[in-house]
Coordinates of C-alpha atoms and ligand atoms in Angstrom, one line a residue:
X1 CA 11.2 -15.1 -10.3
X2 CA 14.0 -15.6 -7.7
X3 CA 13.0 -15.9 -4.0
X4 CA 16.4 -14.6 -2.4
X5 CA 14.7 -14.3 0.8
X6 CA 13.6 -18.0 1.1
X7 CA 16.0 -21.0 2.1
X8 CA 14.9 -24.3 1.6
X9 CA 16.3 -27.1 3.8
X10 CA 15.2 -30.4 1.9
X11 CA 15.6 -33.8 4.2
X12 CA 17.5 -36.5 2.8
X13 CA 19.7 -38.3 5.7
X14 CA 16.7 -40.7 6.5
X15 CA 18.4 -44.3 6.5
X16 CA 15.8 -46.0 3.8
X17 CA 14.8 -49.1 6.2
X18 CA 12.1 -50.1 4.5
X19 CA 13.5 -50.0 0.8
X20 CA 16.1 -52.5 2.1
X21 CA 18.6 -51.4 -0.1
X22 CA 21.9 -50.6 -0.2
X23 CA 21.2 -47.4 -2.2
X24 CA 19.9 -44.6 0.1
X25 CA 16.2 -43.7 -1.3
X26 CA 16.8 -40.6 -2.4
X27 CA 19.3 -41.9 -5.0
X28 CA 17.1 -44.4 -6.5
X29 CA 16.2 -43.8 -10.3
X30 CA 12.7 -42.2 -11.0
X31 CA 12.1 -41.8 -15.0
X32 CA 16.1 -41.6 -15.2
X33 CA 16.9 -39.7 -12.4
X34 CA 17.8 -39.4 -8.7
X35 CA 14.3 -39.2 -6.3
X36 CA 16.0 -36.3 -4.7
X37 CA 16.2 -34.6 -8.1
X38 CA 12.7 -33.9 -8.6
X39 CA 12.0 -31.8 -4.9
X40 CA 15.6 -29.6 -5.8
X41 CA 14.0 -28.7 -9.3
X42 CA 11.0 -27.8 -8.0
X43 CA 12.5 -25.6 -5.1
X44 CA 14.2 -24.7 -8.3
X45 CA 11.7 -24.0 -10.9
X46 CA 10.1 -21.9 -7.7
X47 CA 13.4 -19.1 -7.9
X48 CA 14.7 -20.5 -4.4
X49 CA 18.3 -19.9 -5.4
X50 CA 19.3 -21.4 -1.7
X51 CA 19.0 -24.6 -1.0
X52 CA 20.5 -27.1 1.9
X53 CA 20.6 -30.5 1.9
X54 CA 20.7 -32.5 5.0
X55 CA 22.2 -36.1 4.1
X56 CA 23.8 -39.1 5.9
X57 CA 27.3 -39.4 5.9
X58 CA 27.5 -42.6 4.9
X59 CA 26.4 -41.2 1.7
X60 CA 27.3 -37.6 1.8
X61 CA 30.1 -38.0 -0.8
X62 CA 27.8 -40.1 -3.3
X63 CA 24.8 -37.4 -2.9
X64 CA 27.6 -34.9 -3.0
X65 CA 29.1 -36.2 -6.2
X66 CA 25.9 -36.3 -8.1
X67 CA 24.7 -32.9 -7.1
X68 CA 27.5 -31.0 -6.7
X69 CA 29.1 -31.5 -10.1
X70 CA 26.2 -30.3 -11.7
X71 CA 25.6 -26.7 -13.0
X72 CA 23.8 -25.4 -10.9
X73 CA 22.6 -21.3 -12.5
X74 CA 22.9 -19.4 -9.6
X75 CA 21.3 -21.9 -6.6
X76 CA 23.5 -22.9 -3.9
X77 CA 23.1 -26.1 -3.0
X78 CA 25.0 -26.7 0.9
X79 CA 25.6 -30.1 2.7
X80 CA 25.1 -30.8 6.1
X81 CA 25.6 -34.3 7.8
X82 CA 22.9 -35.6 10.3
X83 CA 25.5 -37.4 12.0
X84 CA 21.9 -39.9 13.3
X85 CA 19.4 -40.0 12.0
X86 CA 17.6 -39.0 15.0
X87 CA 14.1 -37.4 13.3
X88 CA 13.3 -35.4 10.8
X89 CA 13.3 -32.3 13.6
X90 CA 17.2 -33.1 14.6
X91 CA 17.8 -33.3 10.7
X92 CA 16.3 -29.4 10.5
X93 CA 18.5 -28.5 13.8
X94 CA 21.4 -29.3 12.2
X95 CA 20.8 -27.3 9.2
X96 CA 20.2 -24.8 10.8
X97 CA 23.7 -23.4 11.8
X98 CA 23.6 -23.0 7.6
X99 CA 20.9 -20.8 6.9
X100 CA 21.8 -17.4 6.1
X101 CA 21.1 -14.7 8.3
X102 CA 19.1 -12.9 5.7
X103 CA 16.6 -15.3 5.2
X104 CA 13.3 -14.1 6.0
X105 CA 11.3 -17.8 5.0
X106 CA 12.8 -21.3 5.5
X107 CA 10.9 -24.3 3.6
X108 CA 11.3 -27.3 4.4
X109 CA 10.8 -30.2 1.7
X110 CA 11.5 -34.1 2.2
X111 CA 13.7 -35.4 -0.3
X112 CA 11.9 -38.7 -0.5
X113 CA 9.1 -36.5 -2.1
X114 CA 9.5 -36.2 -5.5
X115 CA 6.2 -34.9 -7.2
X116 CA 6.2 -31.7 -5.5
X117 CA 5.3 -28.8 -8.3
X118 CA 7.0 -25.7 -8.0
X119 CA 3.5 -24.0 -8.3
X120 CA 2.7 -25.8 -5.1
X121 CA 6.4 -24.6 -3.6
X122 CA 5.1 -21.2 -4.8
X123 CA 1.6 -21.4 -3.8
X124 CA 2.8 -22.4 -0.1
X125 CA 4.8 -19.5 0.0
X126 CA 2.1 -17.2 -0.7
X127 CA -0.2 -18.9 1.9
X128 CA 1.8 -18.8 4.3
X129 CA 2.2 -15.0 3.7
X130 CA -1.1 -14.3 3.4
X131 CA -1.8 -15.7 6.4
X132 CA 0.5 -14.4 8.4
X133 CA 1.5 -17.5 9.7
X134 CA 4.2 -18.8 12.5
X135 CA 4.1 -22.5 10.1
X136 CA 2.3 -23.8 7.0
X137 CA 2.5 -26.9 5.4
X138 CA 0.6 -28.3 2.3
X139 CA -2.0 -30.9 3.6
X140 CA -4.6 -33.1 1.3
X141 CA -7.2 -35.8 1.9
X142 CA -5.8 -39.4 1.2
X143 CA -7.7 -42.7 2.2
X144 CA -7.9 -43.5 5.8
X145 CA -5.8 -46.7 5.2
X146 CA -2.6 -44.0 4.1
X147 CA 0.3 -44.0 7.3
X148 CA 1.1 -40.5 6.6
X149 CA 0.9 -38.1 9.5
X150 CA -3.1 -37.3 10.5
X151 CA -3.9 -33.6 10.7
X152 CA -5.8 -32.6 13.8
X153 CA -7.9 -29.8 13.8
X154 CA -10.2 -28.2 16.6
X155 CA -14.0 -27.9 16.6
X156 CA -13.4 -24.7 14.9
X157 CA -11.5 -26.0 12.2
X158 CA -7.8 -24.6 13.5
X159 CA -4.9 -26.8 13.5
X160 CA -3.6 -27.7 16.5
X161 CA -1.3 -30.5 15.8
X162 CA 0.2 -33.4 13.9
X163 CA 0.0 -36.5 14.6
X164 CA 2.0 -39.5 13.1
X165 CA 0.0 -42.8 11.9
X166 CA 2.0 -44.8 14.5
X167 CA 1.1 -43.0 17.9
X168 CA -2.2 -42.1 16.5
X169 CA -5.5 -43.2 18.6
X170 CA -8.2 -45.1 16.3
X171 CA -10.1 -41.6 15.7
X172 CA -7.2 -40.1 14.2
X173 CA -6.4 -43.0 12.3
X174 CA -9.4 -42.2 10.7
X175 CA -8.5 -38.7 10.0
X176 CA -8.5 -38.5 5.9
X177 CA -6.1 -34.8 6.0
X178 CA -2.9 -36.2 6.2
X179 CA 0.6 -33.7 5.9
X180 CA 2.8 -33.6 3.0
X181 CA 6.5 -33.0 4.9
X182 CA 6.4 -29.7 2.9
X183 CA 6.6 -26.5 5.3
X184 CA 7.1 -23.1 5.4
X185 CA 8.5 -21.2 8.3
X186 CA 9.6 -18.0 9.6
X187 CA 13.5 -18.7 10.7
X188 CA 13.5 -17.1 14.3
X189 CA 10.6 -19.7 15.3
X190 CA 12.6 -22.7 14.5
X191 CA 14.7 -22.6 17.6
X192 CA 12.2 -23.6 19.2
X193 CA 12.7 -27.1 17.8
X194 CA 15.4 -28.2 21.1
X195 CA 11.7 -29.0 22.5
X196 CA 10.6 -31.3 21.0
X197 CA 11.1 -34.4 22.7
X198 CA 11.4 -38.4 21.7
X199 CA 8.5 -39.8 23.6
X200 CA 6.9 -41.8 21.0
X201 CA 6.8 -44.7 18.9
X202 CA 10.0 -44.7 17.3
X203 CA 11.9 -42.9 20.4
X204 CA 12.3 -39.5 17.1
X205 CA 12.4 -36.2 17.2
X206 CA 9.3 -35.6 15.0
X207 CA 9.7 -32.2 13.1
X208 CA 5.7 -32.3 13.2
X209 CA 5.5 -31.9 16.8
X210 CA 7.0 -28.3 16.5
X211 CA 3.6 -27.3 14.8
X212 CA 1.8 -28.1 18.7
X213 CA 4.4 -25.6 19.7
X214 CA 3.8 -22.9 17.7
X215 CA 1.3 -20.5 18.0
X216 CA -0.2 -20.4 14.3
X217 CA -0.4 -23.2 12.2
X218 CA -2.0 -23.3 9.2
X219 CA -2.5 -25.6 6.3
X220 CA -2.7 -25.9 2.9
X221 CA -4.8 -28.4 1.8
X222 CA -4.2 -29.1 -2.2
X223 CA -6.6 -31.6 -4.3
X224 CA -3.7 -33.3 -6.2
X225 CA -2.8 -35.5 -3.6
X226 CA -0.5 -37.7 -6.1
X227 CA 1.9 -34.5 -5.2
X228 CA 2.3 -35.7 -1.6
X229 CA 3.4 -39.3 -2.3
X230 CA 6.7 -40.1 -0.3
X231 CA 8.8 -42.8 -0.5
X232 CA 9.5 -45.2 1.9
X233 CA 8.6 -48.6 0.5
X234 CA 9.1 -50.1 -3.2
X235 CA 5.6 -50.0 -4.1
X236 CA 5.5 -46.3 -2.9
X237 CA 8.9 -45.8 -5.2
X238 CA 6.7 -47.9 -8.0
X239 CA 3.6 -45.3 -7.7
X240 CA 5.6 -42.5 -7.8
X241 CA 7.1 -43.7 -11.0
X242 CA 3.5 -44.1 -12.4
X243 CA 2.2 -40.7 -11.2
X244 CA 5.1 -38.8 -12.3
X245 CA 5.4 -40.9 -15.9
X246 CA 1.7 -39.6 -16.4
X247 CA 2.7 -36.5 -15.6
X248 CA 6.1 -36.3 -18.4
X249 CA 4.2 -38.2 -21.1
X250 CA 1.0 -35.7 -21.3
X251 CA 4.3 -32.9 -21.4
X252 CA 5.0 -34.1 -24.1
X253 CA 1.8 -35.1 -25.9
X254 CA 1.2 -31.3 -25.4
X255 CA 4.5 -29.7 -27.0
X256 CA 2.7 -32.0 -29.8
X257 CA 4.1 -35.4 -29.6
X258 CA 2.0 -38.1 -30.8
X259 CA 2.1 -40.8 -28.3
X260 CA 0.2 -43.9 -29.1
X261 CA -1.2 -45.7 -25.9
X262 CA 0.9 -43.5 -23.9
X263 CA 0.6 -45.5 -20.4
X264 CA 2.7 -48.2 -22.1
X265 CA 5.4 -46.0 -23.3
X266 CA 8.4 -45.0 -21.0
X267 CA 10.2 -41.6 -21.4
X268 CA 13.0 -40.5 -18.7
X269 CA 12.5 -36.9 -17.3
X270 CA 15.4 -35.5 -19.2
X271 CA 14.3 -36.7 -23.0
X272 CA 13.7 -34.2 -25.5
X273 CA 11.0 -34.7 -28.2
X274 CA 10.1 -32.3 -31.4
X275 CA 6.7 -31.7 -32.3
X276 CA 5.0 -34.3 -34.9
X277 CA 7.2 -37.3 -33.5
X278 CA 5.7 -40.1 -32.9
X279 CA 6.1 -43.0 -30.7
X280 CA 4.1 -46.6 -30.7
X281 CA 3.5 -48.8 -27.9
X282 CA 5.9 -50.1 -25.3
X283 CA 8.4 -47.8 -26.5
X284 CA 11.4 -46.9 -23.7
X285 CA 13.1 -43.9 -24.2
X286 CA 15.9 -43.9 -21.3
X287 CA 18.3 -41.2 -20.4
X288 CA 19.7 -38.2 -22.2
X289 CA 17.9 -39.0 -25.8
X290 CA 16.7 -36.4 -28.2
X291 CA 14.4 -36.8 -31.3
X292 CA 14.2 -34.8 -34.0
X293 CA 10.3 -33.2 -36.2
X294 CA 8.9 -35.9 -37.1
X295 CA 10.5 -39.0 -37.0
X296 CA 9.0 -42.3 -35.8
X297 CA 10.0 -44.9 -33.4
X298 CA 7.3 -47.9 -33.7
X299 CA 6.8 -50.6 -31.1
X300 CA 9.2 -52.1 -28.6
X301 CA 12.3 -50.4 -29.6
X302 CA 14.4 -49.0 -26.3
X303 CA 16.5 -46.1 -27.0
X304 CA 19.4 -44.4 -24.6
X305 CA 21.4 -41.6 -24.6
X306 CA 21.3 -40.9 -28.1
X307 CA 20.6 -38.3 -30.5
X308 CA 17.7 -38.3 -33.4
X309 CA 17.6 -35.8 -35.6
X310 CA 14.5 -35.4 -37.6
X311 CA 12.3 -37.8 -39.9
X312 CA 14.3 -40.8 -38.9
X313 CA 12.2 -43.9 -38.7
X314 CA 12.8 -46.5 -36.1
X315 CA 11.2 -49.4 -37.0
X316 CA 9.7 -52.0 -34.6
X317 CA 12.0 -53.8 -31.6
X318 CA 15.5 -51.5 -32.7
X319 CA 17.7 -51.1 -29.7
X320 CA 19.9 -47.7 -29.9
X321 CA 22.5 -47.4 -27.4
X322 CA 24.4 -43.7 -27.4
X323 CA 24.4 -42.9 -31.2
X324 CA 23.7 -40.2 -33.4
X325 CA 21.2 -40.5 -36.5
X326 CA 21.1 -38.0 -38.7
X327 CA 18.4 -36.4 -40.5
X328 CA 15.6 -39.4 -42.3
X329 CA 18.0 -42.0 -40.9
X330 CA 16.0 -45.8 -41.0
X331 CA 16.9 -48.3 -38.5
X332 CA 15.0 -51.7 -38.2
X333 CA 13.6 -54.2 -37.6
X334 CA 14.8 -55.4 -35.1
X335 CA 18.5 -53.7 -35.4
X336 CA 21.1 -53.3 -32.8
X337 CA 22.8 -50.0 -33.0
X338 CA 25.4 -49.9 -30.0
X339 CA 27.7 -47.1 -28.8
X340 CA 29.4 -45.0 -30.7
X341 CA 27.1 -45.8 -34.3
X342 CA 26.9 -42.3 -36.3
X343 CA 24.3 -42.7 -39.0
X344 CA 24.9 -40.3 -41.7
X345 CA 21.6 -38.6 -43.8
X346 CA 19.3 -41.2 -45.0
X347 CA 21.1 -44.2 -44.2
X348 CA 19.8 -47.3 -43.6
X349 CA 20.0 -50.3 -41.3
X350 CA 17.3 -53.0 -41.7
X351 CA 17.1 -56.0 -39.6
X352 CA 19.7 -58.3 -37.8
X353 CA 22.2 -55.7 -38.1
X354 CA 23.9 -54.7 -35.4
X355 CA 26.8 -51.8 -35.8
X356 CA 29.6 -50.6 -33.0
X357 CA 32.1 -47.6 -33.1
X358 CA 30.6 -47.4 -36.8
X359 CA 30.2 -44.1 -39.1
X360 CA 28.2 -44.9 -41.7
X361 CA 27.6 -42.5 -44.7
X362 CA 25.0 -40.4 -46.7
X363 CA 22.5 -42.7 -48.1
X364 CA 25.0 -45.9 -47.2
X365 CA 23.0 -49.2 -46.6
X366 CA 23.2 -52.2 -44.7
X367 CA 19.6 -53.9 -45.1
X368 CA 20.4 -57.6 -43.8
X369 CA 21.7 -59.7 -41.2
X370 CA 25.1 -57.6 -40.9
X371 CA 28.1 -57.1 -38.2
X372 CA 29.7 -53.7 -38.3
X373 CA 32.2 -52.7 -35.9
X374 CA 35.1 -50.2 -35.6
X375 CA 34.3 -49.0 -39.4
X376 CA 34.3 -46.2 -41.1
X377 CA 32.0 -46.0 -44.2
X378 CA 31.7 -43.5 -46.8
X379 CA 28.3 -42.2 -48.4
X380 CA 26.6 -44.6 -51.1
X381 CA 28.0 -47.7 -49.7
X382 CA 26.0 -50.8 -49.9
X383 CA 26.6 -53.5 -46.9
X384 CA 25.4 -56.4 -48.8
X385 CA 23.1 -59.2 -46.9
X386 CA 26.1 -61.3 -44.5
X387 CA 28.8 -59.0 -44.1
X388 CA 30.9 -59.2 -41.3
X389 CA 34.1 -57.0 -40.1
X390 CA 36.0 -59.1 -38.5
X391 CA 37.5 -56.2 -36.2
X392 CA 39.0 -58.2 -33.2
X393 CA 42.0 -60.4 -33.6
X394 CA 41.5 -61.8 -29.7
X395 CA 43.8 -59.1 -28.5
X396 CA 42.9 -55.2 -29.9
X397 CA 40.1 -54.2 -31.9
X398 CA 41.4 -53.1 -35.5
X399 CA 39.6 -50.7 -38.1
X400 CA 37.9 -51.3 -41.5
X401 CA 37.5 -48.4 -43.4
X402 CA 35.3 -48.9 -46.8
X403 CA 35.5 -45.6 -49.1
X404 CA 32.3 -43.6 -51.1
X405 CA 30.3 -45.8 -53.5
X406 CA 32.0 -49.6 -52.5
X407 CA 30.3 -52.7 -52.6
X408 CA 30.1 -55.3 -50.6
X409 CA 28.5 -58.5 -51.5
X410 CA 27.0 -60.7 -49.6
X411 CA 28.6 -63.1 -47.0
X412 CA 31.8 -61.2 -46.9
X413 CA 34.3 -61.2 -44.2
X414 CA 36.9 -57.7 -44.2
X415 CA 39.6 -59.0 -41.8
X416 CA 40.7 -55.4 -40.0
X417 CA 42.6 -53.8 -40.2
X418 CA 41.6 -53.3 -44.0
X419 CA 40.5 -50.3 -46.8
X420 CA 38.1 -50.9 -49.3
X421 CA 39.1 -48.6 -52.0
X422 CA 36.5 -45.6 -53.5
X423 CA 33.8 -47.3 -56.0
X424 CA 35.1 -50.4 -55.6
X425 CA 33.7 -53.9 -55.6
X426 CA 33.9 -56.9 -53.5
X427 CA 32.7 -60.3 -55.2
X428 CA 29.9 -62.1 -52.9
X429 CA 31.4 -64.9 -50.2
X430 CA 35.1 -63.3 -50.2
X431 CA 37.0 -63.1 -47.0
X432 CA 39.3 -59.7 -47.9
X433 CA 42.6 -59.8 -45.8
X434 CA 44.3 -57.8 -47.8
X435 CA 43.3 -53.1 -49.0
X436 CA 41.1 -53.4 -52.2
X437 CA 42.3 -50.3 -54.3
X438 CA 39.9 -47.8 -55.3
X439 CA 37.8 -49.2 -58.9
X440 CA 39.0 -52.9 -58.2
X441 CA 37.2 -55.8 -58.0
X442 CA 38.4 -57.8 -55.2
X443 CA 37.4 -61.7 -55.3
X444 CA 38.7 -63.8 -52.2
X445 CA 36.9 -67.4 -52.3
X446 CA 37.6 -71.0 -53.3
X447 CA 37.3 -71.5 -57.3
X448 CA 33.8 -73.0 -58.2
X449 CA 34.7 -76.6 -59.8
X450 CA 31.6 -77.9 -61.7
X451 CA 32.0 -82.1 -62.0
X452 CA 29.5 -83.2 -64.7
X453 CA 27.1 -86.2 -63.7
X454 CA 29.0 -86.6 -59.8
X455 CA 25.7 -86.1 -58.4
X456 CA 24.5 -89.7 -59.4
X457 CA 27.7 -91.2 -58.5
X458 CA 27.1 -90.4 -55.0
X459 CA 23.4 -91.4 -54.6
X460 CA 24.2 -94.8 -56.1
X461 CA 27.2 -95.0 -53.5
X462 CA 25.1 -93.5 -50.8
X463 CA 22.2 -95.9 -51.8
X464 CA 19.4 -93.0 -52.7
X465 CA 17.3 -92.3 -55.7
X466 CA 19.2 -91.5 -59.2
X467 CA 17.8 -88.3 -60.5
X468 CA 15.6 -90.0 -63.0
X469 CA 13.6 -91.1 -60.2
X470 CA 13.0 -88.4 -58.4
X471 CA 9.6 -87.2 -58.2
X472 CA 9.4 -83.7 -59.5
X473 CA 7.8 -81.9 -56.0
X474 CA 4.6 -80.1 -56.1
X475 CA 6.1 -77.2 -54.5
X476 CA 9.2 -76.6 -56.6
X477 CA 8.2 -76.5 -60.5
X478 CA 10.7 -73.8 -61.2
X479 CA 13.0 -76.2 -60.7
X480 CA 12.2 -78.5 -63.2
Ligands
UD1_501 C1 7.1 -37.8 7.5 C2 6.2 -37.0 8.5 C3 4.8 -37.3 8.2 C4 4.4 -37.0 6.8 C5 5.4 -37.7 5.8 C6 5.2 -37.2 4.4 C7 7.6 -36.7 10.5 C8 7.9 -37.1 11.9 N1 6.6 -37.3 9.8 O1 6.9 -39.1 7.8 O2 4.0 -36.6 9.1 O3 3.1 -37.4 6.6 O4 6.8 -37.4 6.2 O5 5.9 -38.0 3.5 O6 8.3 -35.8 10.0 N2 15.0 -37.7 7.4 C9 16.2 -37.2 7.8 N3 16.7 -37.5 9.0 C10 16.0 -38.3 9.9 C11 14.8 -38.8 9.6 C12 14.3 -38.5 8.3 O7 16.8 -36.5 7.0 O8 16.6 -38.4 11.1 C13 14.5 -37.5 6.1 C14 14.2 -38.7 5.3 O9 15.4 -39.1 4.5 C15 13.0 -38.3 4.4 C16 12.3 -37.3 5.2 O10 13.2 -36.8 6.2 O11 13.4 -37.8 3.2 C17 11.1 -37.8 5.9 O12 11.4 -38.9 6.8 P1 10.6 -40.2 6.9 O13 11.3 -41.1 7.9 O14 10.5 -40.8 5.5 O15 9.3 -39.7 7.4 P2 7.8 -40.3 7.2 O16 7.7 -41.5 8.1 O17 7.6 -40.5 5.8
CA502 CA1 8.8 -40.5 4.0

């Protein structure tokens, strides 16, 4: 449904005091992405295909570069610099001059308000239509100890005006209708913003004073008051992060994704989960990361920016950093898979492996205690338990490339840049400087020299029991 008629002016240019932070708040990272994110989708999500942003230009150019560059489908998303930030109404007067001059409705979101549904962007709309309003704005009842802005009403129950927590009296402090900072408004009523004035507590321009000013004001009062959390402070940022987690995680769990003890598991906003995955506790799934029907990803394992496909099992503590598994892929315990790993079909990686710029293939294993990095191996390989490419000479990284069906034995080093030839093998404990031809056994270790009865040459020297004295231990009677 597209709302051409509707321009949205979302408030960003606020300068953040009380995150103290160098990051303006509306760049700080909610479940993996920007807070100012979350209000533009759901303007989005609403058909509003016009959108203006009103930021500080201190950080015009980062906001800029993070919004701009993004496809946007057919919204236009404008900049306009607050050159102070004066209030939130100066931040609407300068937007203003932007809004097109066929816009019949302008919203007004803040961008330090992330949970916001496009159902309630919709729903506000409609009110306000239905109403036939001059301003609406989306009001709930918090506890009296919220600072939000107090909605005063008359004996009859009209609104007559907003009033911020600050220059509230004690009565209004105990006002529990507070206002959201979502509006709508019909355009030729906004010039009447040049009066408001300043005289209050923080010498602003209060956008919420315009609402005293205007004929009919009407509000919106919606029971999910989580959707009207801003943020100003940490803790604020922190309970968005919950509200909004709750709100991605039973997404998912209804698309049918299994997630077990869900509060403890972290997903970011953009991750894509099949149906019958499932995830165990304490899981954190972070960025772009997308997991194919049916695979599992057990405890404590953090994932980013990779790709799953499906019935790949992650087992417990893994860490997977942009890599691509294919399908029934097993990783873990307690692997390390860091950028640039491509697991071909059904191979495995088991613990205290950890692989880098690796392509490993069909059915190719590496089950223990491993170091792969800049390799390519071919299907049926086995890593044995050891193995170590030594791929970095203290100047450039070099490749080792180990053909279909090799194996490796355990302990071996492969000095890059080296080939271990198709089918071949490589004797246990070898360091391998030099290609190993395809069918070759390839054995690189100091000769085993065997000298008969030495052993009881150097207890006697060393003063310790000969052999015929030793006590055969309770523990080791294989070794008899
Ligand atoms: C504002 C409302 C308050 C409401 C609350 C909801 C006013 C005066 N008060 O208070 O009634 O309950 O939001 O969250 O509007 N901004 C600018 N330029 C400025 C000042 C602010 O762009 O000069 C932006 C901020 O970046 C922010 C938004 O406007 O995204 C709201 O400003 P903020 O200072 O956070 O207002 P609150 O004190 O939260
Ligand atoms: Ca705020």
């Amino acid at each position: 449904m597209s709302q051409r008629n509707v321009t949205a002016i979302v408030l960003a240019a606020g300068l953040s005091t009380r995150m103290k932070s160098k990051t303006p708040k509306v760049l700080h990272s909610l479940c993996g992405q920007p807070v100012l994110f979350y209000p533009i989708k759901a303007l989005k999500d609403a058909g509003i295909t016009q959108i203006i942003v009103v930021v500080h230009p201190l950080y015009k150019r980062e906001v800029g570069r993070f919004f701009g560059l993004r496809p946007q489908n057919d919204t236009t998303i404008t900049f306009v610099e607050q050159k102070k930030p004066l209030g939130t109404a100066d931040a609407v007067k300068t937007a203003l001059k932007k809004i097109p001059t066929h816009t019949k409705k302008v919203l007004i979101l803040c961008g330090d308000a992330p949970l916001i549904s496009s159902s309630t962007v919709k729903h506000l709309l409609q009110f306000h239509d239905h109403n036939k309003a001059d301003i609406s704005f989306v009001s709930a009842e918090f506890n009296s100890e919220s600072e939000l802005g107090r909605v005063v009403r008359s004996a009859e129950g009209k609104v007559e005006r907003i009033v911020e927590f600050r220059d509230a009296s004690v009565d209004q402090k105990n006002l529990t209708e507070v206002n959201s900072g979502f509006y709508c408004v019909e355009p030729a009523l906004l010039k009447k913003i040049s009066g408001v004035k300043n005289a209050n507590h923080k010498k602003e321009f209060y956008f919420t004073d315009l609402v005293s000013l205007i004929q009919k004001a009407c509000a919106l009062k919606i029971k999910n008051c989580e959707e009207i959390i801003g943020i100003n402070t940490r803790i604020d940022l922190e309970n968005a992060r919950k509200a909004l987690q709750k709100k991605i995680n039973q997404r998912h769990m209804l698309a049918g994704v299994t997630l077990i003890d869900a509060e403890s598991i972290l997903i970011d906003q953009q991750v894509h989960l099949d149906s019958d995955v499932t995830i165990y506790p304490g899981t954190y799934l972070k960025g772009t990361v997308s997991i194919g029907n049916s695979s599992i990803v057990e405890s404590h394992c953090f994932i980013s920016n990779s790709k799953l496909a499906q019935n790949c099992h992650i087992k417990q503590g893994s860490i997977i950093e942009e890599s691509l598994l294919e399908e029934g892929a097993c990783v873990g315990p307690l692997a390390h898979l860091r950028p640039g790993t491509h697991l071909k079909q059904k191979a495995k990686i088991g613990n205290f492996v950890e692989l880098k710029k690796t392509v490993l293939g069909k059915n190719s294993k590496a089950n223990h205690l491993a170091y792969l990095g800049d390799a390519l191996i071919g299907n049926d390989v086995n890593i044995g338990c050891g193995v170590i490419t030594c791929n970095y000479d203290g100047f450039a990284k070099h490749k080792t490339i180990i053909e279909d069906g090799a194996f490796v034995g355990s302990d071996c080093q492969l000095v890059a840049p080296v080939r271990i030839g198709k089918g071949s093998y490589v004797g246990s404990g070898s360091t391998v400087t030099k290609n190993v031809p395809a069918g070759s056994l390839a054995i690189a270790r100091g000769k085993q020299v065997n000298l008969e009865g030495y052993a009881k040459k150097i207890r006697n020297k060393m003063g310790k029991k000969t052999e015929e004295n030793i006590e055969p231990s309770k523990d080791c009677h294989g070794l008899q």
